[in-house]
PDB file of N, CA and C in Angstrom:
ATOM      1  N   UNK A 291     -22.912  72.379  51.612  1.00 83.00           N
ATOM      2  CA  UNK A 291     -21.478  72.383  51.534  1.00 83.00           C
ATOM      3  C   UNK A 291     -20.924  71.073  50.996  1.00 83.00           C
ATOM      4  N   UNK A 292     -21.784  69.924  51.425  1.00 85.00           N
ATOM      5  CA  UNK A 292     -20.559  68.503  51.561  1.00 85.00           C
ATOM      6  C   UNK A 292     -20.848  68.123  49.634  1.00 85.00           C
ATOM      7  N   UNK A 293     -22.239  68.691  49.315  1.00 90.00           N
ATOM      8  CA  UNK A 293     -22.939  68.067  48.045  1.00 90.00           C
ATOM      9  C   UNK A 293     -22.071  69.287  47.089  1.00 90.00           C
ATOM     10  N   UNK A 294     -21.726  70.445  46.856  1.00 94.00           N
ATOM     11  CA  UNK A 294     -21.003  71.262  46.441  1.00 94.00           C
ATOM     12  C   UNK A 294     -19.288  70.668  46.478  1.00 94.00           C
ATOM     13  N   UNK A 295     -19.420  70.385  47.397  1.00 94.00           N
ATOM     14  CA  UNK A 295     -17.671  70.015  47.561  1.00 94.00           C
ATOM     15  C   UNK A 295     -17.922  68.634  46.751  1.00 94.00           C
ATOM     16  N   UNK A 296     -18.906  67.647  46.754  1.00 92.00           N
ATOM     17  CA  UNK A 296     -18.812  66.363  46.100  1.00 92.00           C
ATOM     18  C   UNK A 296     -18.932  66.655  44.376  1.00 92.00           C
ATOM     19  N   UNK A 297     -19.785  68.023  44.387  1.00 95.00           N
ATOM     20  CA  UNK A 297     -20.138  68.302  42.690  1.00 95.00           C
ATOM     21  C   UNK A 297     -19.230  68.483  41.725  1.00 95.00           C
ATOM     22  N   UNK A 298     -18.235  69.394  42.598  1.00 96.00           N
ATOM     23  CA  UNK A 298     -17.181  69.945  42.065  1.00 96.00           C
ATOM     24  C   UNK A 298     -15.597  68.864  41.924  1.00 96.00           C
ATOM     25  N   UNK A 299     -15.790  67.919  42.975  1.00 96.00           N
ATOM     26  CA  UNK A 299     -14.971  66.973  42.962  1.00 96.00           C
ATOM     27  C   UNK A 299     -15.399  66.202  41.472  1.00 96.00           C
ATOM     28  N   UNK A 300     -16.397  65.730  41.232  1.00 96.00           N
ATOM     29  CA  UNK A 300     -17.255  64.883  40.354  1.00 96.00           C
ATOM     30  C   UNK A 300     -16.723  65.097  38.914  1.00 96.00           C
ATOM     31  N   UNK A 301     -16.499  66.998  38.842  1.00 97.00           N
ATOM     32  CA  UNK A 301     -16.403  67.307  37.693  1.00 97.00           C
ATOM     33  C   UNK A 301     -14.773  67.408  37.328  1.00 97.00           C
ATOM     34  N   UNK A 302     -14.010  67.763  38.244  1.00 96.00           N
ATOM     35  CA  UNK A 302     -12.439  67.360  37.854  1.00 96.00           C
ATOM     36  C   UNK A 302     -12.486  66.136  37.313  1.00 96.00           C
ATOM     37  N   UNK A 303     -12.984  64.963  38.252  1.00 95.00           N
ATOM     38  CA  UNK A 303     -12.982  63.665  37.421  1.00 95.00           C
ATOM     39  C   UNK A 303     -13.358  63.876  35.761  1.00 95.00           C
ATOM     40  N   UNK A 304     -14.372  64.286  35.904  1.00 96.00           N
ATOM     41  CA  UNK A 304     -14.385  64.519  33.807  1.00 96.00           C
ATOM     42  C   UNK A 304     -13.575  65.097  33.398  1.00 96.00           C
ATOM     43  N   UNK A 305     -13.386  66.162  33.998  1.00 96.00           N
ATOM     44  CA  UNK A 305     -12.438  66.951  33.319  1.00 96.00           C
ATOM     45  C   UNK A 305     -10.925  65.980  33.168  1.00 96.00           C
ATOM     46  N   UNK A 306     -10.271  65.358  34.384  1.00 95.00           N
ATOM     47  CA  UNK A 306      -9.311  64.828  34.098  1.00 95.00           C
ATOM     48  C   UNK A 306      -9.310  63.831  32.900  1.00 95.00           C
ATOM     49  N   UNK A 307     -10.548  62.965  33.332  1.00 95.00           N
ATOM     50  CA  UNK A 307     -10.315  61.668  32.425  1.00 95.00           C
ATOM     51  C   UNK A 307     -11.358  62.370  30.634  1.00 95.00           C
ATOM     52  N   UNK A 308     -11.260  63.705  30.508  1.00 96.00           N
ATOM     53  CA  UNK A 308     -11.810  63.936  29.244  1.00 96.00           C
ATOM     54  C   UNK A 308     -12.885  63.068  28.908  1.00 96.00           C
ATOM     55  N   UNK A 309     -14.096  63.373  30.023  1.00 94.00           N
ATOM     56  CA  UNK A 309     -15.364  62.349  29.309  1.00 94.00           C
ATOM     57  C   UNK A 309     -15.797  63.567  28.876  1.00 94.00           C
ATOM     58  N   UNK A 310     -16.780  63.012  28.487  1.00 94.00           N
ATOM     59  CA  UNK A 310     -18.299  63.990  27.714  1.00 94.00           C
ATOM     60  C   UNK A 310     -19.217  64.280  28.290  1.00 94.00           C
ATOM     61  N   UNK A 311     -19.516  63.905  29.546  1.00 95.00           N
ATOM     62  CA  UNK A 311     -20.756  63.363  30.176  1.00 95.00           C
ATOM     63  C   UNK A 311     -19.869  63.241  31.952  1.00 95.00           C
ATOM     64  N   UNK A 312     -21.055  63.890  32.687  1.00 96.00           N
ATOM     65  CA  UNK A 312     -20.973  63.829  34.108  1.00 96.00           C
ATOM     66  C   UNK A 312     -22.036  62.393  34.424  1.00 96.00           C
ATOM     67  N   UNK A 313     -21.433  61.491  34.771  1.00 95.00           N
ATOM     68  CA  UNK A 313     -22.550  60.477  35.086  1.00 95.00           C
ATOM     69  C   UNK A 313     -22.101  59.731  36.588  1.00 95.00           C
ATOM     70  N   UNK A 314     -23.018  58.658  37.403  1.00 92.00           N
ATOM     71  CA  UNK A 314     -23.029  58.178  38.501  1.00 92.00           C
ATOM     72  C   UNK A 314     -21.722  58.019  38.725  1.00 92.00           C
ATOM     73  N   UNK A 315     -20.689  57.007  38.226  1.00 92.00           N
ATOM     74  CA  UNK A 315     -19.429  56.979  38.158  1.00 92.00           C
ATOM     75  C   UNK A 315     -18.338  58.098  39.123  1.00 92.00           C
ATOM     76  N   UNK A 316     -18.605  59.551  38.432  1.00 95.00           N
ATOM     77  CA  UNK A 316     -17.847  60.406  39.048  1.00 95.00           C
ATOM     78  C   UNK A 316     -18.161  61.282  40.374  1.00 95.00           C
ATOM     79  N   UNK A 317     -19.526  60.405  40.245  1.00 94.00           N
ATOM     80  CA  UNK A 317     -19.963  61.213  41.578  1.00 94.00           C
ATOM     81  C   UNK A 317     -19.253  59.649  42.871  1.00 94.00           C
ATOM     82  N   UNK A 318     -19.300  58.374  42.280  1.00 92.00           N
ATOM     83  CA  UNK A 318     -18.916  57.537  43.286  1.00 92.00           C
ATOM     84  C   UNK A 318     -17.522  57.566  43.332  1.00 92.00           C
ATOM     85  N   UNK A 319     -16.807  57.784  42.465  1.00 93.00           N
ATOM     86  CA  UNK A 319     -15.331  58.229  42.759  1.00 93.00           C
ATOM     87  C   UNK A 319     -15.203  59.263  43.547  1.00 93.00           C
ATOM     88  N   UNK A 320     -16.039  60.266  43.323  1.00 94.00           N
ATOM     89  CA  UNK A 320     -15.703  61.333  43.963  1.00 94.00           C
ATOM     90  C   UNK A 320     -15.902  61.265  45.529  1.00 94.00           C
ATOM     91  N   UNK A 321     -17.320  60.675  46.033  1.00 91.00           N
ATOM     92  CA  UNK A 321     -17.577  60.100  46.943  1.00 91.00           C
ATOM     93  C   UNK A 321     -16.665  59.141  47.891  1.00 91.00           C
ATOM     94  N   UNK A 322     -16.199  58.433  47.185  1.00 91.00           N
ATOM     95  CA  UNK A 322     -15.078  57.265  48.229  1.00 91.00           C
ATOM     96  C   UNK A 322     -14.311  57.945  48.346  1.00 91.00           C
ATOM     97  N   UNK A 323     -13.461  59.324  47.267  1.00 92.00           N
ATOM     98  CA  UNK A 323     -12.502  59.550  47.930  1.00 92.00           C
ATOM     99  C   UNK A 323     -12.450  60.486  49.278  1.00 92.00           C
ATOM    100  N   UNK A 324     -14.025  61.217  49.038  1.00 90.00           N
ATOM    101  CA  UNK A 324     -14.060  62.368  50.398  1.00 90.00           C
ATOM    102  C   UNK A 324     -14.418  61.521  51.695  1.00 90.00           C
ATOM    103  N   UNK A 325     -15.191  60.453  51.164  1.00 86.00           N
ATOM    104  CA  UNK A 325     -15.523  59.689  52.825  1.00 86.00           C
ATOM    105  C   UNK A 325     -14.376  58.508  53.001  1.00 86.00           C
ATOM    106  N   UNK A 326     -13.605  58.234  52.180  1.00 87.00           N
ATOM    107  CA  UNK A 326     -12.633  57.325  52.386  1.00 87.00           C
ATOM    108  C   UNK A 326     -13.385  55.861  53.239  1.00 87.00           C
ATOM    109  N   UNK A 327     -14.243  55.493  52.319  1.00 81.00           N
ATOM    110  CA  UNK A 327     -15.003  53.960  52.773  1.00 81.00           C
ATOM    111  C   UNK A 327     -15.103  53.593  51.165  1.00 81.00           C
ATOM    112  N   UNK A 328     -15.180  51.886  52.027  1.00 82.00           N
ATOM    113  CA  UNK A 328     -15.539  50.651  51.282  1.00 82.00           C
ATOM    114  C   UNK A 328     -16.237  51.206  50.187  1.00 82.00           C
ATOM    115  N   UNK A 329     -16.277  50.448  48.710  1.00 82.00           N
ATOM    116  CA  UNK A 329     -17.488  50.141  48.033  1.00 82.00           C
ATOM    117  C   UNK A 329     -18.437  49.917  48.618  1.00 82.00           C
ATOM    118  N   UNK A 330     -18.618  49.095  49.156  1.00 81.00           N
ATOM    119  CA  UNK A 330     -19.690  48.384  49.692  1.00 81.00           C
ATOM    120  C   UNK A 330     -20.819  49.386  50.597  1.00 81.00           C
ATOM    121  N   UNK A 331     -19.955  50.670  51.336  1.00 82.00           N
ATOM    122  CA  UNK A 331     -20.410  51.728  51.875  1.00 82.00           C
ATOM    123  C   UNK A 331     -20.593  53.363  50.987  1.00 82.00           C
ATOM    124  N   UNK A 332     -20.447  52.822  49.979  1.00 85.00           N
ATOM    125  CA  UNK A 332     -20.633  54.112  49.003  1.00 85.00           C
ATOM    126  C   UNK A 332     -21.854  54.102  48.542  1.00 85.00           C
ATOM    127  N   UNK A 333     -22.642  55.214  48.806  1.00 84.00           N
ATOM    128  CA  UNK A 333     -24.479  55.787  48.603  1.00 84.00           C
ATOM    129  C   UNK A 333     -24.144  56.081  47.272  1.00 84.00           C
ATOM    130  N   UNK A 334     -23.494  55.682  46.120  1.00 84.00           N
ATOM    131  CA  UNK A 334     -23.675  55.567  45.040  1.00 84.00           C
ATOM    132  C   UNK A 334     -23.804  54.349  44.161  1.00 84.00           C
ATOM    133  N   UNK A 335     -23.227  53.403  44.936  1.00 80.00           N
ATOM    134  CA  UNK A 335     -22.642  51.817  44.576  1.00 80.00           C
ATOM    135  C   UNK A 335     -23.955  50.987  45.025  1.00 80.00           C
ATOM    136  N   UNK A 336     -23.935  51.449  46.149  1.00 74.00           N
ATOM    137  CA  UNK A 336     -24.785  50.369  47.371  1.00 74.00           C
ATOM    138  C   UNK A 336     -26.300  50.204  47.015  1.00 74.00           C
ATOM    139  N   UNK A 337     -27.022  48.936  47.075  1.00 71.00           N
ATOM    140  CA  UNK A 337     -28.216  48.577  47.140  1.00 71.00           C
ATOM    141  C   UNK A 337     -29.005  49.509  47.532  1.00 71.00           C
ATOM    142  N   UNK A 338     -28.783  49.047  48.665  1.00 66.00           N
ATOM    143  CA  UNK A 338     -29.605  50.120  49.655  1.00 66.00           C
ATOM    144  C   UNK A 338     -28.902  50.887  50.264  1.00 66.00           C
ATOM    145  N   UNK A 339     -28.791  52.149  49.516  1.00 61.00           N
ATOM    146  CA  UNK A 339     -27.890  53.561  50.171  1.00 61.00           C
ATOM    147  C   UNK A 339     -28.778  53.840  51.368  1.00 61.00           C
ATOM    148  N   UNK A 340     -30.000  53.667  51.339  1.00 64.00           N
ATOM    149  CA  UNK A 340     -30.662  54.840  52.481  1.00 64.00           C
ATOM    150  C   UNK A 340     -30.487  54.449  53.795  1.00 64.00           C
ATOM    151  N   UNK A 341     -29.556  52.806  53.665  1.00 67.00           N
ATOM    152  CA  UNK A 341     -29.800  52.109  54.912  1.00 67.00           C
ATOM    153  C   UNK A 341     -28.074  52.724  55.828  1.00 67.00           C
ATOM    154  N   UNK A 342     -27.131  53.555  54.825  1.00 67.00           N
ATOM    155  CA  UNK A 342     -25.944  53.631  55.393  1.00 67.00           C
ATOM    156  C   UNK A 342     -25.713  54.917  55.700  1.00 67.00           C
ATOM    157  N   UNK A 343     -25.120  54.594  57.072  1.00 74.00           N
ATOM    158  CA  UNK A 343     -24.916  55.887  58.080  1.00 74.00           C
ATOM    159  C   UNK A 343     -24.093  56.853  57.100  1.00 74.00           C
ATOM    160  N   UNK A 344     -24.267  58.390  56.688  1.00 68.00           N
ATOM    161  CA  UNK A 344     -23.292  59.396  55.817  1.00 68.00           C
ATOM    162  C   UNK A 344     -22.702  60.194  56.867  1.00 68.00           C
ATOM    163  N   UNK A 345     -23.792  60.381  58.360  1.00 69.00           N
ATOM    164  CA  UNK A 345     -22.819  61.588  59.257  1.00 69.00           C
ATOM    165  C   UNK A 345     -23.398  60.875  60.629  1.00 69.00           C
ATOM    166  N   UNK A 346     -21.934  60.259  61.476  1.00 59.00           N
ATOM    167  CA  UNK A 346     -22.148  59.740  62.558  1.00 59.00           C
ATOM    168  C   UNK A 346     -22.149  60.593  63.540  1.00 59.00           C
ATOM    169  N   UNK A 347     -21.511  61.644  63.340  1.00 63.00           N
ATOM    170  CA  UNK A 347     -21.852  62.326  64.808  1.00 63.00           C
ATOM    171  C   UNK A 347     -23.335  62.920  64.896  1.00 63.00           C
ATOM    172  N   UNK A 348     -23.665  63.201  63.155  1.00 56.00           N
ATOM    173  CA  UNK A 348     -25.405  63.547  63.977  1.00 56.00           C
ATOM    174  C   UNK A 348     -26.211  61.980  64.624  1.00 56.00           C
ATOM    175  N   UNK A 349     -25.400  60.814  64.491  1.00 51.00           N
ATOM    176  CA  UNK A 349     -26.481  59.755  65.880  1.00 51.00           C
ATOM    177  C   UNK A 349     -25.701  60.158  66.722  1.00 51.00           C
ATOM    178  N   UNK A 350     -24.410  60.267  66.946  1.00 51.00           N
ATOM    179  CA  UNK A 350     -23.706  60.062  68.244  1.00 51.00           C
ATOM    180  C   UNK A 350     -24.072  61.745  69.151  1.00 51.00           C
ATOM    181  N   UNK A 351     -24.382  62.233  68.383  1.00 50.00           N
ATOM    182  CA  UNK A 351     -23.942  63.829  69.017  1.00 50.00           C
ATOM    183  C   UNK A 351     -22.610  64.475  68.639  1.00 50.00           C
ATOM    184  N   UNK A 352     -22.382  65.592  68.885  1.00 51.00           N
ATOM    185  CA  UNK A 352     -21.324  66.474  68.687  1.00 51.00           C
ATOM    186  C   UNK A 352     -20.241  65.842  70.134  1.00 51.00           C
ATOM    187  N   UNK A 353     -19.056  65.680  69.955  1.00 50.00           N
ATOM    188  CA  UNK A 353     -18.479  65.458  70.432  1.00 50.00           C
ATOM    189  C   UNK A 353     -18.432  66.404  72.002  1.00 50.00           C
ATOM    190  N   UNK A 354     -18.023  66.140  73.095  1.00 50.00           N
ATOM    191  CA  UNK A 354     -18.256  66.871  74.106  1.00 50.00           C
ATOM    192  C   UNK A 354     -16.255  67.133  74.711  1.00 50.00           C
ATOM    193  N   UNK A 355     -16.109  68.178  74.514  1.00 52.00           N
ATOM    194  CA  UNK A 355     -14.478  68.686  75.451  1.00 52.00           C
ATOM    195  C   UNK A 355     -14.338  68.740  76.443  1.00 52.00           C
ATOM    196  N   UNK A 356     -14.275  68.098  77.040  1.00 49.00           N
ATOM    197  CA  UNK A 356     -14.194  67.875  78.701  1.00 49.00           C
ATOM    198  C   UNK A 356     -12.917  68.977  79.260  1.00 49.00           C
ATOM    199  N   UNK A 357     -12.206  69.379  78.504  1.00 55.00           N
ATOM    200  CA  UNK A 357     -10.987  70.247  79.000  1.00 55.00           C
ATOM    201  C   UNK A 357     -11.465  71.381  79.357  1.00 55.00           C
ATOM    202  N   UNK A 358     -10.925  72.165  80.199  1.00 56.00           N
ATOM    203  CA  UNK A 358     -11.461  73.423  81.234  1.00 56.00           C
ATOM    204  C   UNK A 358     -10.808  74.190  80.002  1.00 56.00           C
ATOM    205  N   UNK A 359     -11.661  75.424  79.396  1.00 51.00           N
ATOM    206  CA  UNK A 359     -11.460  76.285  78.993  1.00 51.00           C
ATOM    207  C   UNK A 359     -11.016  77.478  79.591  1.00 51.00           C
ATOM    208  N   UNK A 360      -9.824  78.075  78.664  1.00 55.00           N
ATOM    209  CA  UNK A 360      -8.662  79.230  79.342  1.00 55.00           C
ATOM    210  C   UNK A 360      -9.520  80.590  79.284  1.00 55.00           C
ATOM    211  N   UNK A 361      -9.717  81.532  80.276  1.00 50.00           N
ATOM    212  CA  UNK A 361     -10.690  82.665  80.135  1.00 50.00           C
ATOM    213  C   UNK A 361      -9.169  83.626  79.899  1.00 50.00           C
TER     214      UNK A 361
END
């Protein structure tokens, strides 16, 4: 889903800015704008991408609702 939703983001970018060519660029634009982080935290930009967290709740866990559910 998230790599489909980033592909398709990637390619408006060409399409808007009339390139020729899908390259790294529109996938890191496309990227900062869905995760809304730093350069510095973009797995397209970054040195070492493999070292930066992409989905925190899979370390943290799924969030837990403590509210009593209505039967």
């Amino acid at each position: 889903g998230r790599a489909i939703e980033l592909l398709l983001l990637a390619l408006e970018f060409v399409i808007e800015g009339e390139d020729t060519h899908l390259e790294i660029g529109h996938f890191a634009s496309a990227y900062a704008m869905l995760e809304a982080c730093p350069v510095s935290e973009n797995v397209f930009f970054a040195e070492q991408y493999w070292l930066i967290e992409t989905d925190p709740e899979a370390v943290e866990g799924p969030r837990r609702n403590f509210r009593k559910r209505k039967m």
